[in-house]
Coordinates of C-alpha atoms in Angstrom, one line a residue:
Chain A
M1300 CA 96.6 80.9 106.2
E1301 CA 97.0 79.6 109.1
L1302 CA 93.3 80.3 110.8
L1303 CA 92.0 78.6 107.4
K1304 CA 94.3 75.1 107.9
N1305 CA 93.3 74.6 111.0
K1306 CA 89.9 75.0 110.5
I1307 CA 90.1 72.8 107.6
I1308 CA 91.5 70.2 109.6
A1309 CA 89.2 71.1 112.3
Q1310 CA 85.8 70.9 110.8
G1311 CA 86.9 70.0 106.9
I1312 CA 85.2 66.6 106.1
A1313 CA 87.0 64.6 102.9
I1314 CA 83.9 62.7 101.5
N1315 CA 86.1 61.1 99.0
E1316 CA 90.0 61.6 96.9
K1317 CA 87.8 64.5 95.4
V1318 CA 85.4 66.4 97.2
L1319 CA 86.5 68.1 100.9
K1320 CA 83.2 69.5 102.7
V1321 CA 83.2 72.6 105.1
D1322 CA 79.3 73.1 105.1
S1323 CA 79.7 73.8 108.4
F1324 CA 82.1 77.5 108.1
L1325 CA 82.0 78.5 104.3
N1326 CA 79.2 76.8 102.1
H1327 CA 76.2 76.4 103.9
Q1328 CA 76.7 77.5 107.5
V1329 CA 79.5 80.4 107.4
D1330 CA 82.0 81.5 109.7
V1331 CA 81.5 85.5 109.4
P1332 CA 84.6 86.6 111.2
L1333 CA 87.1 84.0 109.4
M1334 CA 85.6 85.8 106.3
Q1335 CA 86.1 88.8 107.8
E1336 CA 89.8 87.6 108.2
V1337 CA 89.6 85.4 104.7
G1338 CA 88.8 89.3 103.1
L1339 CA 91.5 91.4 104.9
E1340 CA 94.6 88.6 103.3
F1341 CA 93.0 89.0 99.8
A1342 CA 93.1 92.9 100.3
K1343 CA 96.5 92.5 102.3
Y1344 CA 98.2 90.5 99.3
F1345 CA 96.1 92.1 96.2
R1346 CA 97.0 96.1 97.6
D1347 CA 99.2 97.2 95.6
Q1348 CA 97.9 95.7 92.1
G1349 CA 95.5 98.7 91.4
I1350 CA 92.3 96.6 92.1
T1351 CA 89.0 98.8 91.0
R1352 CA 86.5 95.9 91.5
V1353 CA 85.9 92.8 93.7
M1354 CA 83.8 90.1 91.4
T1355 CA 82.7 86.8 92.7
I1356 CA 80.5 84.2 91.4
E1357 CA 77.2 83.8 93.4
S1358 CA 76.5 82.3 96.5
S1359 CA 79.4 80.6 98.5
G1360 CA 82.4 83.4 97.4
I1361 CA 79.4 85.8 98.1
C1362 CA 81.0 86.2 101.9
P1363 CA 85.0 86.0 101.9
A1364 CA 84.3 88.9 98.4
A1365 CA 82.4 91.4 100.1
F1366 CA 85.3 91.4 102.8
T1367 CA 87.6 91.6 100.6
A1368 CA 85.9 94.4 98.6
L1369 CA 84.9 96.2 101.9
A1370 CA 89.1 96.3 102.8
L1371 CA 90.2 96.8 99.5
G1372 CA 87.3 100.4 99.9
V1373 CA 85.6 99.1 95.7
P1374 CA 82.6 97.5 94.6
L1375 CA 81.7 94.3 94.9
V1376 CA 80.1 92.8 91.4
I1377 CA 78.2 89.0 91.5
M1378 CA 77.9 87.3 88.6
K1379 CA 75.1 85.3 88.0
K1380 CA 74.3 81.4 87.5
Q1381 CA 70.9 82.6 86.4
L1382 CA 69.3 85.6 86.3
S1383 CA 65.1 86.1 86.6
C1384 CA 63.6 87.6 84.1
I1385 CA 63.7 91.4 85.4
H1386 CA 67.1 91.3 83.9
C1387 CA 66.1 92.4 80.0
E1388 CA 69.2 94.3 79.0
E1389 CA 72.0 92.8 76.8
L1390 CA 74.3 90.5 79.2
L1391 CA 77.5 89.6 78.7
S1392 CA 76.9 86.0 79.1
T1393 CA 79.6 82.8 78.9
P1394 CA 79.0 78.3 79.6
V1395 CA 80.3 76.9 82.4
H1396 CA 80.3 73.0 83.1
S1397 CA 80.2 72.5 86.9
F1398 CA 82.1 69.5 87.8
T1399 CA 80.6 68.8 91.0
K1400 CA 77.0 69.5 90.1
N1401 CA 78.0 67.5 86.5
K1402 CA 75.8 69.7 84.2
D1403 CA 76.8 73.0 82.5
Y1404 CA 74.9 77.3 83.3
T1405 CA 75.6 80.1 81.9
L1406 CA 77.8 82.9 84.2
T1407 CA 76.3 86.4 82.9
L1408 CA 77.8 90.2 83.7
S1409 CA 75.8 93.1 83.5
P1410 CA 78.4 95.2 81.1
N1411 CA 76.9 97.8 83.9
Y1412 CA 79.1 96.9 86.1
I1413 CA 82.6 96.5 84.3
Q1414 CA 84.4 99.0 82.7
Y1415 CA 86.8 99.9 80.3
G1416 CA 90.2 99.3 82.0
D1417 CA 88.9 98.1 85.7
R1418 CA 91.4 96.1 87.3
V1419 CA 89.3 93.1 88.9
L1420 CA 90.0 90.7 91.9
I1421 CA 88.3 87.3 91.1
I1422 CA 87.4 86.0 94.3
D1423 CA 86.0 82.0 94.5
D1424 CA 85.5 79.5 97.7
F1425 CA 87.0 76.8 95.9
L1426 CA 89.5 75.7 93.1
A1427 CA 88.8 72.4 91.3
N1428 CA 89.1 72.2 87.5
G1429 CA 88.9 76.2 86.5
E1430 CA 86.2 75.7 85.0
A1431 CA 84.0 79.0 86.5
A1432 CA 87.4 80.7 87.5
L1433 CA 87.9 80.0 83.6
G1434 CA 84.6 81.6 82.8
A1435 CA 84.9 84.5 85.2
C1436 CA 88.0 86.0 82.8
R1437 CA 86.3 85.4 80.3
L1438 CA 83.4 88.0 81.3
V1439 CA 86.1 90.4 82.4
E1440 CA 88.1 90.5 79.5
A1441 CA 85.1 90.6 77.3
A1442 CA 84.6 93.6 78.9
K1443 CA 87.9 94.5 78.1
A1444 CA 88.7 95.0 81.6
T1445 CA 92.1 93.3 83.0
V1446 CA 92.5 90.4 85.6
S1447 CA 94.9 91.4 87.8
G1448 CA 94.5 88.3 90.4
I1449 CA 92.6 85.7 91.4
G1450 CA 92.5 85.0 94.9
I1451 CA 90.6 81.2 96.3
V1452 CA 89.8 80.1 99.9
I1453 CA 91.0 76.6 99.3
E1454 CA 92.2 75.2 96.4
K1455 CA 92.2 71.4 95.7
S1456 CA 95.5 71.8 93.9
F1457 CA 95.6 68.2 92.8
Q1458 CA 93.0 68.6 89.9
P1459 CA 93.7 71.1 87.0
G1460 CA 92.7 74.6 88.0
R1461 CA 95.5 76.4 88.8
T1462 CA 97.6 75.2 86.2
L1463 CA 95.3 76.3 83.9
L1464 CA 95.4 79.7 85.3
Q1465 CA 98.9 79.9 85.8
E1466 CA 99.4 79.1 81.7
K1467 CA 97.4 81.7 80.9
G1468 CA 99.1 84.3 83.2
Y1469 CA 97.1 85.0 86.3
Q1470 CA 98.2 85.7 89.6
L1471 CA 96.6 83.2 91.9
Y1472 CA 96.3 83.2 95.6
S1473 CA 94.8 80.2 97.4
L1474 CA 94.8 80.7 101.6
A1475 CA 94.7 76.7 101.8
R1476 CA 95.7 74.5 99.0
I1477 CA 95.2 70.9 99.6
S1478 CA 97.1 68.2 98.0
K1479 CA 95.7 64.9 99.0
L1480 CA 91.8 64.0 99.8
G1481 CA 91.0 60.8 100.9
H1482 CA 88.3 59.1 103.3
G1483 CA 89.4 60.3 106.3
V1484 CA 92.7 62.4 105.3
I1485 CA 92.9 65.8 104.2
E1486 CA 97.0 67.1 103.7
F1487 CA 98.0 70.6 102.3
A1488 CA 99.9 71.2 100.2
Chain B
M370 CA 66.6 103.6 107.0
E371 CA 67.2 107.0 105.9
L372 CA 71.0 105.8 103.8
L373 CA 68.5 103.2 102.0
K374 CA 66.1 105.3 100.7
N375 CA 68.3 107.7 99.3
K376 CA 69.9 105.4 97.6
I377 CA 67.0 103.5 96.5
I378 CA 66.0 107.2 95.1
A379 CA 69.2 108.0 93.5
Q380 CA 69.6 104.4 91.8
G381 CA 66.8 102.2 91.9
I382 CA 64.9 101.7 89.2
A383 CA 60.9 101.9 88.7
I384 CA 60.6 99.2 86.1
N385 CA 56.6 98.9 86.3
E386 CA 54.2 98.7 88.7
K387 CA 56.2 96.6 90.9
V388 CA 59.3 95.8 89.6
L389 CA 62.5 97.8 91.3
K390 CA 66.2 97.7 90.1
V391 CA 68.2 97.9 92.5
D392 CA 71.0 96.1 90.7
S393 CA 73.2 98.7 90.7
F394 CA 74.2 98.4 94.9
L395 CA 71.8 95.4 96.4
N396 CA 71.2 92.6 93.0
H397 CA 74.6 92.3 91.0
Q398 CA 76.9 95.2 91.8
V399 CA 76.7 95.2 95.8
D400 CA 77.4 98.8 97.9
V401 CA 79.1 96.4 100.4
P402 CA 79.8 99.6 103.1
L403 CA 76.1 100.3 102.4
M404 CA 75.2 96.5 103.7
Q405 CA 77.2 96.8 106.8
E406 CA 74.9 99.8 107.5
V407 CA 72.4 97.5 107.0
G408 CA 73.5 94.7 108.8
L409 CA 74.6 96.9 112.6
E410 CA 70.4 98.4 111.9
F411 CA 69.0 95.0 111.8
A412 CA 71.1 94.1 114.8
K413 CA 70.3 96.9 116.8
Y414 CA 66.7 96.4 116.7
F415 CA 67.3 93.4 116.8
R416 CA 69.5 92.9 119.4
D417 CA 66.8 92.3 122.6
Q418 CA 65.6 89.1 121.0
G419 CA 68.4 86.7 121.6
I420 CA 68.9 85.7 118.7
T421 CA 71.4 82.8 117.8
R422 CA 71.6 82.5 114.5
V423 CA 71.0 84.7 111.3
M424 CA 69.5 82.6 108.4
T425 CA 69.4 84.0 104.6
I426 CA 68.7 82.7 101.0
E427 CA 71.2 82.7 98.3
S428 CA 72.0 84.5 97.3
S429 CA 71.3 88.3 97.8
G430 CA 70.2 88.1 100.9
I431 CA 73.9 86.5 101.7
C432 CA 75.6 90.2 102.1
P433 CA 73.3 91.8 104.9
A434 CA 72.8 88.3 106.4
A435 CA 76.3 88.1 107.2
F436 CA 76.7 92.0 108.5
T437 CA 73.6 90.7 110.9
A438 CA 75.5 87.8 111.7
L439 CA 78.8 89.4 112.5
A440 CA 77.1 92.8 114.5
L441 CA 75.6 90.0 116.5
G442 CA 78.0 87.8 117.4
V443 CA 76.1 84.6 116.0
P444 CA 76.5 82.2 113.2
L445 CA 75.3 82.8 109.2
V446 CA 73.4 80.0 107.6
I447 CA 72.6 80.2 103.9
M448 CA 69.2 78.1 103.1
K449 CA 70.1 76.7 99.4
K450 CA 67.9 76.9 96.7
Q451 CA 69.4 73.9 94.5
L452 CA 72.1 71.5 96.5
S453 CA 75.1 70.1 94.5
C454 CA 75.1 66.0 94.8
I455 CA 77.6 65.9 97.4
H456 CA 75.5 67.6 99.9
C457 CA 73.5 63.9 101.3
E458 CA 72.6 64.0 104.7
E459 CA 68.6 63.9 105.1
L460 CA 67.6 67.6 104.7
L461 CA 64.7 70.4 105.7
S462 CA 63.2 71.1 102.6
T463 CA 60.3 73.4 101.7
P464 CA 58.6 74.0 98.1
V465 CA 58.7 77.8 97.2
H466 CA 57.4 79.7 94.4
S467 CA 58.9 82.3 93.5
F468 CA 56.9 85.3 91.9
T469 CA 59.7 87.3 90.2
K470 CA 61.3 83.6 88.4
N471 CA 57.8 82.6 87.8
K472 CA 58.5 79.3 88.7
D473 CA 58.9 76.7 92.3
Y474 CA 61.9 75.8 94.0
T475 CA 62.7 73.5 96.8
L476 CA 64.3 75.9 99.8
T477 CA 66.1 73.4 102.4
L478 CA 68.5 73.6 105.2
S479 CA 70.9 70.8 106.5
P480 CA 69.5 69.9 110.6
N481 CA 73.4 70.2 111.3
Y482 CA 73.3 73.8 111.7
I483 CA 69.6 74.8 113.7
Q484 CA 69.4 73.3 116.8
Y485 CA 65.8 72.8 119.3
G486 CA 66.1 76.4 120.9
D487 CA 67.7 78.7 118.8
R488 CA 66.5 81.6 118.3
V489 CA 66.0 82.4 114.8
L490 CA 67.0 85.3 112.7
I491 CA 65.8 85.5 109.0
I492 CA 67.3 88.5 106.8
D493 CA 66.4 89.0 102.8
D494 CA 67.6 91.3 99.9
F495 CA 62.7 91.7 99.1
L496 CA 59.9 91.2 100.5
A497 CA 57.0 90.9 98.2
N498 CA 54.4 88.1 98.5
G499 CA 56.3 87.0 101.4
E500 CA 56.7 83.1 99.7
A501 CA 60.4 83.0 100.2
A502 CA 60.0 84.2 104.1
L503 CA 57.0 81.8 104.8
G504 CA 59.4 79.6 103.1
A505 CA 62.4 79.5 105.6
C506 CA 59.8 80.4 108.2
R507 CA 58.4 76.6 107.5
L508 CA 62.4 75.1 107.9
V509 CA 63.0 77.0 110.8
E510 CA 60.2 75.7 112.6
A511 CA 60.1 72.0 111.4
A512 CA 63.8 71.8 113.1
K513 CA 61.8 73.2 116.2
A514 CA 64.0 76.5 116.6
T515 CA 61.9 79.6 117.0
V516 CA 62.0 82.4 114.4
S517 CA 62.3 85.6 115.8
G518 CA 62.5 88.2 113.5
I519 CA 62.3 88.8 110.0
G520 CA 64.9 91.4 108.6
I521 CA 63.7 92.9 105.2
V522 CA 66.1 95.4 103.0
I523 CA 63.3 96.4 101.3
E524 CA 59.9 95.5 101.8
K525 CA 57.1 96.2 98.8
S526 CA 54.3 97.4 101.1
F527 CA 51.7 97.2 98.0
Q528 CA 52.5 93.4 98.2
P529 CA 50.8 90.6 100.2
G530 CA 53.8 89.6 102.1
R531 CA 53.8 92.0 105.3
T532 CA 50.5 91.2 105.9
L533 CA 50.7 87.0 105.7
L534 CA 53.8 87.5 107.5
Q535 CA 52.4 90.0 110.7
E536 CA 49.3 87.3 110.6
K537 CA 51.2 84.3 111.7
G538 CA 52.5 86.5 114.1
Y539 CA 56.3 87.5 113.5
Q540 CA 58.3 90.3 113.8
L541 CA 59.1 92.1 111.0
Y542 CA 61.2 95.3 110.1
S543 CA 61.4 96.6 106.8
L544 CA 64.5 98.8 106.1
A545 CA 62.6 100.5 103.0
R546 CA 58.4 100.2 102.8
I547 CA 57.8 101.1 98.8
S548 CA 54.3 102.0 98.9
K549 CA 53.7 102.7 94.9
L550 CA 55.8 102.0 92.2
G551 CA 54.7 103.2 88.3
H552 CA 57.0 104.1 85.4
G553 CA 59.7 106.7 86.7
V554 CA 57.3 106.6 90.0
I555 CA 59.1 105.0 93.4
E556 CA 57.3 106.6 97.0
F557 CA 57.5 105.1 100.5
A558 CA 55.4 103.9 102.6

């Protein structure tokens, strides 16, 4: 997606060989019209997959996922990393390791918001090691629903996430694929 | 906002005298077209305030705030409750107590995404005790910017948040004001 790649070139900051900072338009400040375009692009790509629900993981995936759900005309469901004490019903849950934050968290989903037969499109901001996406897939499949696609805004293609997801047969679409990062270096695949 | 009130009546669940569960359209599953209407309503109400930036607190406020920012044509900034180790620059921060989760967290904002002279509209999903909104105001004012409005999706008017914000002179607009909650009881102000 050229619009996105141009934004990454203009505003992305490669902190080191693994970390790309896109705080100015995706993670902290958000370029909402760009996220709307991102949502339209995902909806266009997955429009023939019979998607019934878009899911994401809080919180940087919410904005692109919302515009994807709006364009597809289906509900959005936000998987939670941390639930408040008012959620007392039985939840689907799975452990996930965050390499970025170097800690584990529990990803949760209420069984009220996924149904047998659902065809789920998972949207997330980054794909690196694939831990979060694989965790989201486990929750969808625990509910006997189908992962019908995974849409990623920025993929770090030099990390193992893509391979792990493809080995499991998931249809993966990344809008920007980065092959190399370094101090001041951002190269696309 | 009638559309929102009708949704609360249809799908909101009063767990007890303090807790309203709106997981089916706001906090976990999200009714995105409704959030779009919410954003349009906030934008309409605050359109003469010269808003330069919409801010929210992760994560349930992101969706309504994104549509508000889109309608006003200004950037969205998401204040963070917890930052990953890749954010190393100096941050604005303030402690906030969450009564819902019964714990304290640090709310943070990068000074890169707020400027002297900014006129900020703060959007959040709930107003109860006002702790989160007051914390957001402190960060905006620490950057010598102005809080030009606070937009709340659901206000629990029987809790002190509204009074605390109004005492400080903030312009507050809540789309649904709930005066009473109880088992099976939801009354609007």
